[in-house]
PDB file of C-alpha atoms in Angstrom:
ATOM      1  CA  UNK A 705      96.928-151.850 162.190  1.00  0.00           C
ATOM      2  CA  UNK A 706     100.106-149.589 162.590  1.00  0.00           C
ATOM      3  CA  UNK A 707     102.135-152.124 160.665  1.00  0.00           C
ATOM      4  CA  UNK A 708      99.481-151.878 157.678  1.00  0.00           C
ATOM      5  CA  UNK A 709      99.825-148.135 157.507  1.00  0.00           C
ATOM      6  CA  UNK A 710     103.642-148.476 157.833  1.00  0.00           C
ATOM      7  CA  UNK A 711     103.749-150.607 154.953  1.00  0.00           C
ATOM      8  CA  UNK A 712     101.318-148.203 152.873  1.00  0.00           C
ATOM      9  CA  UNK A 713     103.687-145.167 153.739  1.00  0.00           C
ATOM     10  CA  UNK A 714     106.699-147.320 152.750  1.00  0.00           C
ATOM     11  CA  UNK A 715     104.960-148.195 149.349  1.00  0.00           C
ATOM     12  CA  UNK A 716     103.937-144.767 148.782  1.00  0.00           C
ATOM     13  CA  UNK A 717     107.219-143.392 149.346  1.00  0.00           C
ATOM     14  CA  UNK A 718     108.749-146.045 147.079  1.00  0.00           C
ATOM     15  CA  UNK A 719     106.336-145.202 144.470  1.00  0.00           C
ATOM     16  CA  UNK A 720     107.207-141.550 144.680  1.00  0.00           C
ATOM     17  CA  UNK A 721     110.874-142.089 144.388  1.00  0.00           C
ATOM     18  CA  UNK A 722     110.211-144.468 141.317  1.00  0.00           C
ATOM     19  CA  UNK A 723     108.082-141.731 139.759  1.00  0.00           C
ATOM     20  CA  UNK A 724     110.967-139.103 140.232  1.00  0.00           C
ATOM     21  CA  UNK A 725     113.362-141.281 138.869  1.00  0.00           C
ATOM     22  CA  UNK A 726     111.262-141.948 135.771  1.00  0.00           C
ATOM     23  CA  UNK A 727     110.841-138.250 135.367  1.00  0.00           C
ATOM     24  CA  UNK A 728     114.582-137.360 135.530  1.00  0.00           C
ATOM     25  CA  UNK A 729     115.555-140.323 133.312  1.00  0.00           C
ATOM     26  CA  UNK A 730     115.004-138.654 129.697  1.00  0.00           C
ATOM     27  CA  UNK A 731     117.073-135.664 130.582  1.00  0.00           C
ATOM     28  CA  UNK A 732     119.532-137.869 132.426  1.00  0.00           C
ATOM     29  CA  UNK A 733     120.041-139.801 129.200  1.00  0.00           C
ATOM     30  CA  UNK A 734     120.547-136.727 127.172  1.00  0.00           C
ATOM     31  CA  UNK A 735     123.165-135.541 129.900  1.00  0.00           C
ATOM     32  CA  UNK A 736     124.973-138.903 129.532  1.00  0.00           C
ATOM     33  CA  UNK A 737     125.261-138.674 125.893  1.00  0.00           C
ATOM     34  CA  UNK A 738     126.595-134.969 125.934  1.00  0.00           C
ATOM     35  CA  UNK A 739     129.250-135.947 128.587  1.00  0.00           C
ATOM     36  CA  UNK A 740     130.177-139.121 126.261  1.00  0.00           C
ATOM     37  CA  UNK A 741     130.283-136.673 123.149  1.00  0.00           C
ATOM     38  CA  UNK A 742     132.403-134.127 124.869  1.00  0.00           C
ATOM     39  CA  UNK A 743     134.766-136.947 126.656  1.00  0.00           C
ATOM     40  CA  UNK A 744     135.344-138.459 123.269  1.00  0.00           C
ATOM     41  CA  UNK A 745     136.421-135.136 121.755  1.00  0.00           C
ATOM     42  CA  UNK A 746     133.721-134.978 119.002  1.00  0.00           C
ATOM     43  CA  UNK A 747     133.323-131.062 119.485  1.00  0.00           C
ATOM     44  CA  UNK A 748     136.837-130.815 118.168  1.00  0.00           C
ATOM     45  CA  UNK A 749     135.688-132.054 114.656  1.00  0.00           C
ATOM     46  CA  UNK A 750     133.248-128.999 114.478  1.00  0.00           C
ATOM     47  CA  UNK A 751     135.286-126.192 113.106  1.00  0.00           C
ATOM     48  CA  UNK A 752     135.526-124.487 109.783  1.00  0.00           C
ATOM     49  CA  UNK A 753     138.969-125.602 109.296  1.00  0.00           C
ATOM     50  CA  UNK A 754     137.683-129.463 109.556  1.00  0.00           C
ATOM     51  CA  UNK A 755     134.886-128.684 107.169  1.00  0.00           C
ATOM     52  CA  UNK A 756     137.420-127.095 104.595  1.00  0.00           C
ATOM     53  CA  UNK A 757     139.922-129.987 105.033  1.00  0.00           C
ATOM     54  CA  UNK A 758     137.294-132.701 104.308  1.00  0.00           C
ATOM     55  CA  UNK A 759     135.376-130.460 101.604  1.00  0.00           C
ATOM     56  CA  UNK A 760     136.266-133.049  98.938  1.00  0.00           C
ATOM     57  CA  UNK A 761     135.274-135.927 100.844  1.00  0.00           C
ATOM     58  CA  UNK A 762     131.968-134.523 102.023  1.00  0.00           C
ATOM     59  CA  UNK A 763     130.942-133.547  98.648  1.00  0.00           C
ATOM     60  CA  UNK A 764     131.868-136.992  97.242  1.00  0.00           C
ATOM     61  CA  UNK A 765     129.540-138.282 100.059  1.00  0.00           C
ATOM     62  CA  UNK A 766     126.832-136.321  98.673  1.00  0.00           C
ATOM     63  CA  UNK A 767     127.299-137.333  95.254  1.00  0.00           C
ATOM     64  CA  UNK A 768     127.589-140.849  95.714  1.00  0.00           C
ATOM     65  CA  UNK A 769     124.849-141.513  98.553  1.00  0.00           C
ATOM     66  CA  UNK A 770     122.890-138.217  98.690  1.00  0.00           C
ATOM     67  CA  UNK A 771     120.006-140.032 100.425  1.00  0.00           C
ATOM     68  CA  UNK A 772     121.983-141.973 102.852  1.00  0.00           C
ATOM     69  CA  UNK A 773     124.256-139.019 103.788  1.00  0.00           C
ATOM     70  CA  UNK A 774     121.060-136.714 104.082  1.00  0.00           C
ATOM     71  CA  UNK A 775     119.465-138.915 106.856  1.00  0.00           C
ATOM     72  CA  UNK A 776     122.848-139.296 108.604  1.00  0.00           C
ATOM     73  CA  UNK A 777     123.106-135.455 108.690  1.00  0.00           C
ATOM     74  CA  UNK A 778     119.660-135.213 110.141  1.00  0.00           C
ATOM     75  CA  UNK A 779     120.247-137.766 112.542  1.00  0.00           C
ATOM     76  CA  UNK A 780     123.615-136.030 113.684  1.00  0.00           C
ATOM     77  CA  UNK A 781     121.588-132.876 113.970  1.00  0.00           C
ATOM     78  CA  UNK A 782     118.515-134.081 116.042  1.00  0.00           C
ATOM     79  CA  UNK A 783     120.965-135.776 118.540  1.00  0.00           C
ATOM     80  CA  UNK A 784     123.324-132.782 118.668  1.00  0.00           C
ATOM     81  CA  UNK A 785     120.301-130.339 119.682  1.00  0.00           C
ATOM     82  CA  UNK A 786     118.717-132.578 121.797  1.00  0.00           C
ATOM     83  CA  UNK A 787     121.920-133.164 123.847  1.00  0.00           C
ATOM     84  CA  UNK A 788     122.972-129.247 123.449  1.00  0.00           C
ATOM     85  CA  UNK A 789     126.245-130.368 121.861  1.00  0.00           C
ATOM     86  CA  UNK A 790     128.145-127.303 121.202  1.00  0.00           C
ATOM     87  CA  UNK A 791     128.801-126.277 117.413  1.00  0.00           C
ATOM     88  CA  UNK A 792     125.146-126.684 115.897  1.00  0.00           C
ATOM     89  CA  UNK A 793     125.829-123.590 113.777  1.00  0.00           C
ATOM     90  CA  UNK A 794     128.934-125.066 112.211  1.00  0.00           C
ATOM     91  CA  UNK A 795     126.915-128.338 111.449  1.00  0.00           C
ATOM     92  CA  UNK A 796     124.442-125.929 109.748  1.00  0.00           C
ATOM     93  CA  UNK A 797     127.172-124.396 107.835  1.00  0.00           C
ATOM     94  CA  UNK A 798     128.332-128.042 106.698  1.00  0.00           C
ATOM     95  CA  UNK A 799     124.821-128.616 105.597  1.00  0.00           C
ATOM     96  CA  UNK A 800     124.677-125.724 103.320  1.00  0.00           C
ATOM     97  CA  UNK A 801     128.168-126.691 102.078  1.00  0.00           C
ATOM     98  CA  UNK A 802     127.008-130.113 101.156  1.00  0.00           C
ATOM     99  CA  UNK A 803     123.333-129.716 100.185  1.00  0.00           C
ATOM    100  CA  UNK A 804     123.045-126.121  99.275  1.00  0.00           C
ATOM    101  CA  UNK A 805     121.246-123.379 100.941  1.00  0.00           C
ATOM    102  CA  UNK A 806     117.683-124.422 100.300  1.00  0.00           C
ATOM    103  CA  UNK A 807     117.725-128.184 100.790  1.00  0.00           C
ATOM    104  CA  UNK A 808     120.453-128.051 103.588  1.00  0.00           C
ATOM    105  CA  UNK A 809     118.300-125.299 105.263  1.00  0.00           C
ATOM    106  CA  UNK A 810     114.879-127.271 105.086  1.00  0.00           C
ATOM    107  CA  UNK A 811     116.626-130.343 106.473  1.00  0.00           C
ATOM    108  CA  UNK A 812     118.310-128.419 109.141  1.00  0.00           C
ATOM    109  CA  UNK A 813     114.967-126.679 110.268  1.00  0.00           C
ATOM    110  CA  UNK A 814     113.330-130.039 110.452  1.00  0.00           C
ATOM    111  CA  UNK A 815     116.107-131.446 112.493  1.00  0.00           C
ATOM    112  CA  UNK A 816     116.529-128.682 114.779  1.00  0.00           C
ATOM    113  CA  UNK A 817     112.795-128.515 115.301  1.00  0.00           C
ATOM    114  CA  UNK A 818     112.780-132.495 116.414  1.00  0.00           C
ATOM    115  CA  UNK A 819     116.015-131.869 118.555  1.00  0.00           C
ATOM    116  CA  UNK A 820     114.662-129.153 120.276  1.00  0.00           C
ATOM    117  CA  UNK A 821     111.474-130.743 121.123  1.00  0.00           C
ATOM    118  CA  UNK A 822     112.940-133.937 122.404  1.00  0.00           C
ATOM    119  CA  UNK A 823     114.919-131.636 124.761  1.00  0.00           C
ATOM    120  CA  UNK A 824     111.590-129.811 125.578  1.00  0.00           C
ATOM    121  CA  UNK A 825     109.750-132.885 126.526  1.00  0.00           C
ATOM    122  CA  UNK A 826     112.489-134.227 128.525  1.00  0.00           C
ATOM    123  CA  UNK A 827     112.865-130.961 130.215  1.00  0.00           C
ATOM    124  CA  UNK A 828     109.080-130.592 130.858  1.00  0.00           C
ATOM    125  CA  UNK A 829     108.843-134.046 132.375  1.00  0.00           C
ATOM    126  CA  UNK A 830     111.548-133.633 135.034  1.00  0.00           C
ATOM    127  CA  UNK A 831     112.432-129.638 135.381  1.00  0.00           C
ATOM    128  CA  UNK A 832     108.754-128.617 134.873  1.00  0.00           C
ATOM    129  CA  UNK A 833     107.256-131.065 137.343  1.00  0.00           C
ATOM    130  CA  UNK A 834     109.860-130.084 139.943  1.00  0.00           C
ATOM    131  CA  UNK A 835     108.992-126.392 139.564  1.00  0.00           C
ATOM    132  CA  UNK A 836     105.487-126.951 139.689  1.00  0.00           C
ATOM    133  CA  UNK A 837     105.975-128.556 143.241  1.00  0.00           C
ATOM    134  CA  UNK A 838     108.295-125.948 144.385  1.00  0.00           C
ATOM    135  CA  UNK A 839     106.914-122.854 142.632  1.00  0.00           C
ATOM    136  CA  UNK A 840     105.866-119.985 144.731  1.00  0.00           C
ATOM    137  CA  UNK A 841     103.041-117.361 143.691  1.00  0.00           C
ATOM    138  CA  UNK A 842     105.598-115.239 141.666  1.00  0.00           C
ATOM    139  CA  UNK A 843     106.822-118.126 139.819  1.00  0.00           C
ATOM    140  CA  UNK A 844     103.091-118.817 138.996  1.00  0.00           C
ATOM    141  CA  UNK A 845     102.550-115.278 137.937  1.00  0.00           C
ATOM    142  CA  UNK A 846     105.371-115.242 135.600  1.00  0.00           C
ATOM    143  CA  UNK A 847     104.300-118.725 134.117  1.00  0.00           C
ATOM    144  CA  UNK A 848     100.547-117.212 133.424  1.00  0.00           C
ATOM    145  CA  UNK A 849     102.112-114.253 131.774  1.00  0.00           C
ATOM    146  CA  UNK A 850     104.687-116.245 129.589  1.00  0.00           C
ATOM    147  CA  UNK A 851     101.554-118.487 128.643  1.00  0.00           C
ATOM    148  CA  UNK A 852      99.259-115.981 127.688  1.00  0.00           C
ATOM    149  CA  UNK A 853     101.900-114.264 125.095  1.00  0.00           C
ATOM    150  CA  UNK A 854     103.824-117.829 124.654  1.00  0.00           C
ATOM    151  CA  UNK A 855     104.103-117.601 120.846  1.00  0.00           C
ATOM    152  CA  UNK A 856     105.516-114.078 120.514  1.00  0.00           C
ATOM    153  CA  UNK A 857     107.798-114.550 123.456  1.00  0.00           C
ATOM    154  CA  UNK A 858     109.126-117.828 121.748  1.00  0.00           C
ATOM    155  CA  UNK A 859     109.606-116.279 118.313  1.00  0.00           C
ATOM    156  CA  UNK A 860     111.603-113.383 120.008  1.00  0.00           C
ATOM    157  CA  UNK A 861     113.837-115.668 121.726  1.00  0.00           C
ATOM    158  CA  UNK A 862     114.246-117.929 118.619  1.00  0.00           C
ATOM    159  CA  UNK A 863     114.816-114.958 116.143  1.00  0.00           C
ATOM    160  CA  UNK A 864     117.274-112.960 118.409  1.00  0.00           C
ATOM    161  CA  UNK A 865     120.840-114.627 118.115  1.00  0.00           C
ATOM    162  CA  UNK A 866     122.007-113.542 121.756  1.00  0.00           C
ATOM    163  CA  UNK A 867     120.076-116.198 123.598  1.00  0.00           C
ATOM    164  CA  UNK A 868     121.731-119.719 123.687  1.00  0.00           C
ATOM    165  CA  UNK A 869     119.619-122.154 121.484  1.00  0.00           C
ATOM    166  CA  UNK A 870     119.816-124.942 124.363  1.00  0.00           C
ATOM    167  CA  UNK A 871     118.310-122.128 126.908  1.00  0.00           C
ATOM    168  CA  UNK A 872     115.545-121.203 124.654  1.00  0.00           C
ATOM    169  CA  UNK A 873     114.492-125.035 124.314  1.00  0.00           C
ATOM    170  CA  UNK A 874     114.417-125.502 128.048  1.00  0.00           C
ATOM    171  CA  UNK A 875     112.758-122.362 129.194  1.00  0.00           C
ATOM    172  CA  UNK A 876     109.407-122.945 128.042  1.00  0.00           C
ATOM    173  CA  UNK A 877     109.472-126.358 129.670  1.00  0.00           C
ATOM    174  CA  UNK A 878     109.482-124.415 133.066  1.00  0.00           C
ATOM    175  CA  UNK A 879     106.398-122.301 132.071  1.00  0.00           C
ATOM    176  CA  UNK A 880     104.362-125.477 130.677  1.00  0.00           C
ATOM    177  CA  UNK A 881     104.149-124.129 127.407  1.00  0.00           C
ATOM    178  CA  UNK A 882     101.853-126.370 124.976  1.00  0.00           C
ATOM    179  CA  UNK A 883     103.413-128.476 122.819  1.00  0.00           C
ATOM    180  CA  UNK A 884     101.841-127.284 119.414  1.00  0.00           C
ATOM    181  CA  UNK A 885     102.803-123.548 120.333  1.00  0.00           C
ATOM    182  CA  UNK A 886     106.309-124.634 121.091  1.00  0.00           C
ATOM    183  CA  UNK A 887     106.585-126.589 117.732  1.00  0.00           C
ATOM    184  CA  UNK A 888     105.122-123.537 115.722  1.00  0.00           C
ATOM    185  CA  UNK A 889     107.184-120.938 117.224  1.00  0.00           C
ATOM    186  CA  UNK A 890     110.629-122.877 116.888  1.00  0.00           C
ATOM    187  CA  UNK A 891     109.762-124.081 113.379  1.00  0.00           C
ATOM    188  CA  UNK A 892     109.087-120.442 112.240  1.00  0.00           C
ATOM    189  CA  UNK A 893     111.571-118.645 114.523  1.00  0.00           C
ATOM    190  CA  UNK A 894     114.611-120.757 113.205  1.00  0.00           C
ATOM    191  CA  UNK A 895     113.805-120.253 109.567  1.00  0.00           C
ATOM    192  CA  UNK A 896     116.031-116.976 109.217  1.00  0.00           C
ATOM    193  CA  UNK A 897     118.697-117.664 110.994  1.00  0.00           C
ATOM    194  CA  UNK A 898     119.193-121.046 109.679  1.00  0.00           C
ATOM    195  CA  UNK A 899     118.937-119.965 105.995  1.00  0.00           C
ATOM    196  CA  UNK A 900     121.550-117.438 106.841  1.00  0.00           C
ATOM    197  CA  UNK A 901     123.998-119.877 108.147  1.00  0.00           C
ATOM    198  CA  UNK A 902     123.302-122.701 105.233  1.00  0.00           C
ATOM    199  CA  UNK A 903     123.760-119.677 102.724  1.00  0.00           C
ATOM    200  CA  UNK A 904     127.275-118.895 104.265  1.00  0.00           C
ATOM    201  CA  UNK A 905     127.886-122.648 103.946  1.00  0.00           C
ATOM    202  CA  UNK A 906     126.634-122.644 100.335  1.00  0.00           C
ATOM    203  CA  UNK A 907     129.044-119.974  99.708  1.00  0.00           C
ATOM    204  CA  UNK A 908     131.963-121.343 101.450  1.00  0.00           C
ATOM    205  CA  UNK A 909     133.420-123.051  98.449  1.00  0.00           C
ATOM    206  CA  UNK A 910     134.037-119.733  96.680  1.00  0.00           C
ATOM    207  CA  UNK A 911     135.817-118.536  99.901  1.00  0.00           C
ATOM    208  CA  UNK A 912     138.226-121.446 100.039  1.00  0.00           C
ATOM    209  CA  UNK A 913     139.035-121.053  96.490  1.00  0.00           C
ATOM    210  CA  UNK A 914     139.983-117.489  96.921  1.00  0.00           C
ATOM    211  CA  UNK A 915     142.181-118.593 100.001  1.00  0.00           C
ATOM    212  CA  UNK A 916     143.827-121.378  97.961  1.00  0.00           C
ATOM    213  CA  UNK A 917     144.643-118.891  95.264  1.00  0.00           C
ATOM    214  CA  UNK A 918     146.638-116.837  97.756  1.00  0.00           C
ATOM    215  CA  UNK A 919     147.758-119.756  99.793  1.00  0.00           C
ATOM    216  CA  UNK A 920     147.958-123.104  97.755  1.00  0.00           C
ATOM    217  CA  UNK A 921     147.403-126.183  99.673  1.00  0.00           C
ATOM    218  CA  UNK A 922     145.719-124.460 102.699  1.00  0.00           C
ATOM    219  CA  UNK A 923     142.472-126.261 102.203  1.00  0.00           C
ATOM    220  CA  UNK A 924     143.990-130.014 102.661  1.00  0.00           C
ATOM    221  CA  UNK A 925     146.230-128.469 105.418  1.00  0.00           C
ATOM    222  CA  UNK A 926     143.857-126.869 107.080  1.00  0.00           C
ATOM    223  CA  UNK A 927     145.438-123.618 107.330  1.00  0.00           C
ATOM    224  CA  UNK A 928     142.939-121.409 105.324  1.00  0.00           C
ATOM    225  CA  UNK A 929     142.439-118.087 107.410  1.00  0.00           C
ATOM    226  CA  UNK A 930     138.681-118.111 107.460  1.00  0.00           C
ATOM    227  CA  UNK A 931     136.917-117.174 110.724  1.00  0.00           C
ATOM    228  CA  UNK A 932     133.233-117.494 111.384  1.00  0.00           C
ATOM    229  CA  UNK A 933     133.072-113.942 112.432  1.00  0.00           C
ATOM    230  CA  UNK A 934     134.019-112.657 109.069  1.00  0.00           C
ATOM    231  CA  UNK A 935     131.358-115.049 107.427  1.00  0.00           C
ATOM    232  CA  UNK A 936     128.469-113.967 109.829  1.00  0.00           C
ATOM    233  CA  UNK A 937     128.407-110.368 109.089  1.00  0.00           C
ATOM    234  CA  UNK A 938     127.034-107.697 112.081  1.00  0.00           C
ATOM    235  CA  UNK A 939     124.315-106.594 109.392  1.00  0.00           C
ATOM    236  CA  UNK A 940     123.035-110.359 109.528  1.00  0.00           C
ATOM    237  CA  UNK A 941     123.097-110.343 113.365  1.00  0.00           C
ATOM    238  CA  UNK A 942     121.281-107.072 113.539  1.00  0.00           C
ATOM    239  CA  UNK A 943     118.728-108.073 110.904  1.00  0.00           C
ATOM    240  CA  UNK A 944     117.939-111.001 113.179  1.00  0.00           C
ATOM    241  CA  UNK A 945     117.480-109.065 116.368  1.00  0.00           C
ATOM    242  CA  UNK A 946     115.373-106.588 114.332  1.00  0.00           C
ATOM    243  CA  UNK A 947     113.040-109.671 113.456  1.00  0.00           C
ATOM    244  CA  UNK A 948     113.034-110.776 116.968  1.00  0.00           C
ATOM    245  CA  UNK A 949     111.854-107.203 118.150  1.00  0.00           C
ATOM    246  CA  UNK A 950     109.176-107.407 115.371  1.00  0.00           C
ATOM    247  CA  UNK A 951     108.017-110.559 116.957  1.00  0.00           C
ATOM    248  CA  UNK A 952     107.445-108.823 120.174  1.00  0.00           C
ATOM    249  CA  UNK A 953     104.965-106.386 118.635  1.00  0.00           C
ATOM    250  CA  UNK A 954     101.790-108.507 119.302  1.00  0.00           C
ATOM    251  CA  UNK A 955     102.630-109.371 122.861  1.00  0.00           C
ATOM    252  CA  UNK A 956     103.792-105.621 123.756  1.00  0.00           C
ATOM    253  CA  UNK A 957     100.436-104.258 122.051  1.00  0.00           C
ATOM    254  CA  UNK A 958      98.318-106.908 124.226  1.00  0.00           C
ATOM    255  CA  UNK A 959     100.125-105.675 127.346  1.00  0.00           C
ATOM    256  CA  UNK A 960      99.383-102.144 126.309  1.00  0.00           C
ATOM    257  CA  UNK A 961      95.709-102.983 125.775  1.00  0.00           C
ATOM    258  CA  UNK A 962      95.496-104.520 129.069  1.00  0.00           C
ATOM    259  CA  UNK A 963      96.841-101.592 131.124  1.00  0.00           C
ATOM    260  CA  UNK A 964      94.770 -99.218 129.370  1.00  0.00           C
ATOM    261  CA  UNK A 965      91.688-101.241 130.052  1.00  0.00           C
ATOM    262  CA  UNK A 966      92.896-101.625 133.676  1.00  0.00           C
ATOM    263  CA  UNK A 967      93.343 -97.770 133.864  1.00  0.00           C
ATOM    264  CA  UNK A 968      90.122 -96.917 132.349  1.00  0.00           C
ATOM    265  CA  UNK A 969      88.178 -99.133 134.625  1.00  0.00           C
ATOM    266  CA  UNK A 970      89.798 -97.670 137.628  1.00  0.00           C
ATOM    267  CA  UNK A 971      89.024 -94.217 136.293  1.00  0.00           C
ATOM    268  CA  UNK A 972      85.060 -94.755 135.986  1.00  0.00           C
ATOM    269  CA  UNK A 973      83.375 -92.656 138.594  1.00  0.00           C
ATOM    270  CA  UNK A 974      81.946 -94.531 141.574  1.00  0.00           C
ATOM    271  CA  UNK A 975      78.403 -94.001 141.573  1.00  0.00           C
ATOM    272  CA  UNK A 976      76.614 -94.116 145.238  1.00  0.00           C
ATOM    273  CA  UNK A 977      73.417 -95.950 144.842  1.00  0.00           C
ATOM    274  CA  UNK A 978      72.085 -95.024 148.044  1.00  0.00           C
ATOM    275  CA  UNK A 979      72.186 -91.131 147.130  1.00  0.00           C
ATOM    276  CA  UNK A 980      70.221 -92.040 143.778  1.00  0.00           C
ATOM    277  CA  UNK A 981      67.405 -93.743 145.312  1.00  0.00           C
TER     278      UNK A 981
END
C-alpha cells in the first residue's frame, strides 16, 4: 500500500516538474535567441551609420523585391521584439527609410504588435503562473486594480517613451491582463511613436544629402555626423508623454469616482432602528 502511494507521489512530482518545464520553455527559447543574437554581434549592425552606409543597397532591394523585402523586414521586426533585441527603434527608422513613413509605419505597427504578443504569451505562461503560485494579498490587490483599468494603464505605458518596450510587454503578463485588451492597447498605443520614428526614417535621405554636401563621401564611409538624439527632438518626446497622460484620464476619473462614492457611503447618517420603533 505504501509502495503504491510512493509511486503516486513520485509520478505527481514528475508531472509537476514536467509542467513547470513546459511553462518555462517558450520564455527560455526566446532568451536563447536573444543570447545568440548578442553573441553574434547582430546588434552592432543596428546603427544610423550602418543604415546610411547601406542606404543604396536597401533602396535597391525594395525596388527590385518589394514584397519579399517587406516580408523579411516584418519577420526581423517580430523576432527582434519577441526576444527584446536592442535597437528596435533603429529598425523602425530603417523601415521608414525603405518603405516611407506610411507603409513603413503600418508594417512596423503590425510586426511590433505580433512580436510583443509572442513575448506576452510566453511570459504569462511562465512568470504569470509562478507569480500566481507565490503571490501574497498585496500582489493580488495590485493585479485586481491593474485589471480594472488595464486598457488605460497599458495605453499610458505604450504612449510614454520613458518605459522600456520589453518591460511593458512583460508587465501585463504578471497581472493576468486579457489578451484582447493587451492587443488593442498595444496596437493603439504604439501608433504615435512608430509613425514619429518612421517619419524620421523617411526624411533620413535628405539629411544624408545635406551631410554629403558638407562632407562628400561620408555616407559610403559611414562618417556622416548624424545622431539619433538630433532626429528625435524633445518636442516629439514631450508630445508622446502628453498623449500618455491623456490616456490615464479615464483611469484617474474612475478612481476618483470610486473614492467619492466610498466617502459618500461612509458619511451617511447611521439610523438607529431600535429608537424609531
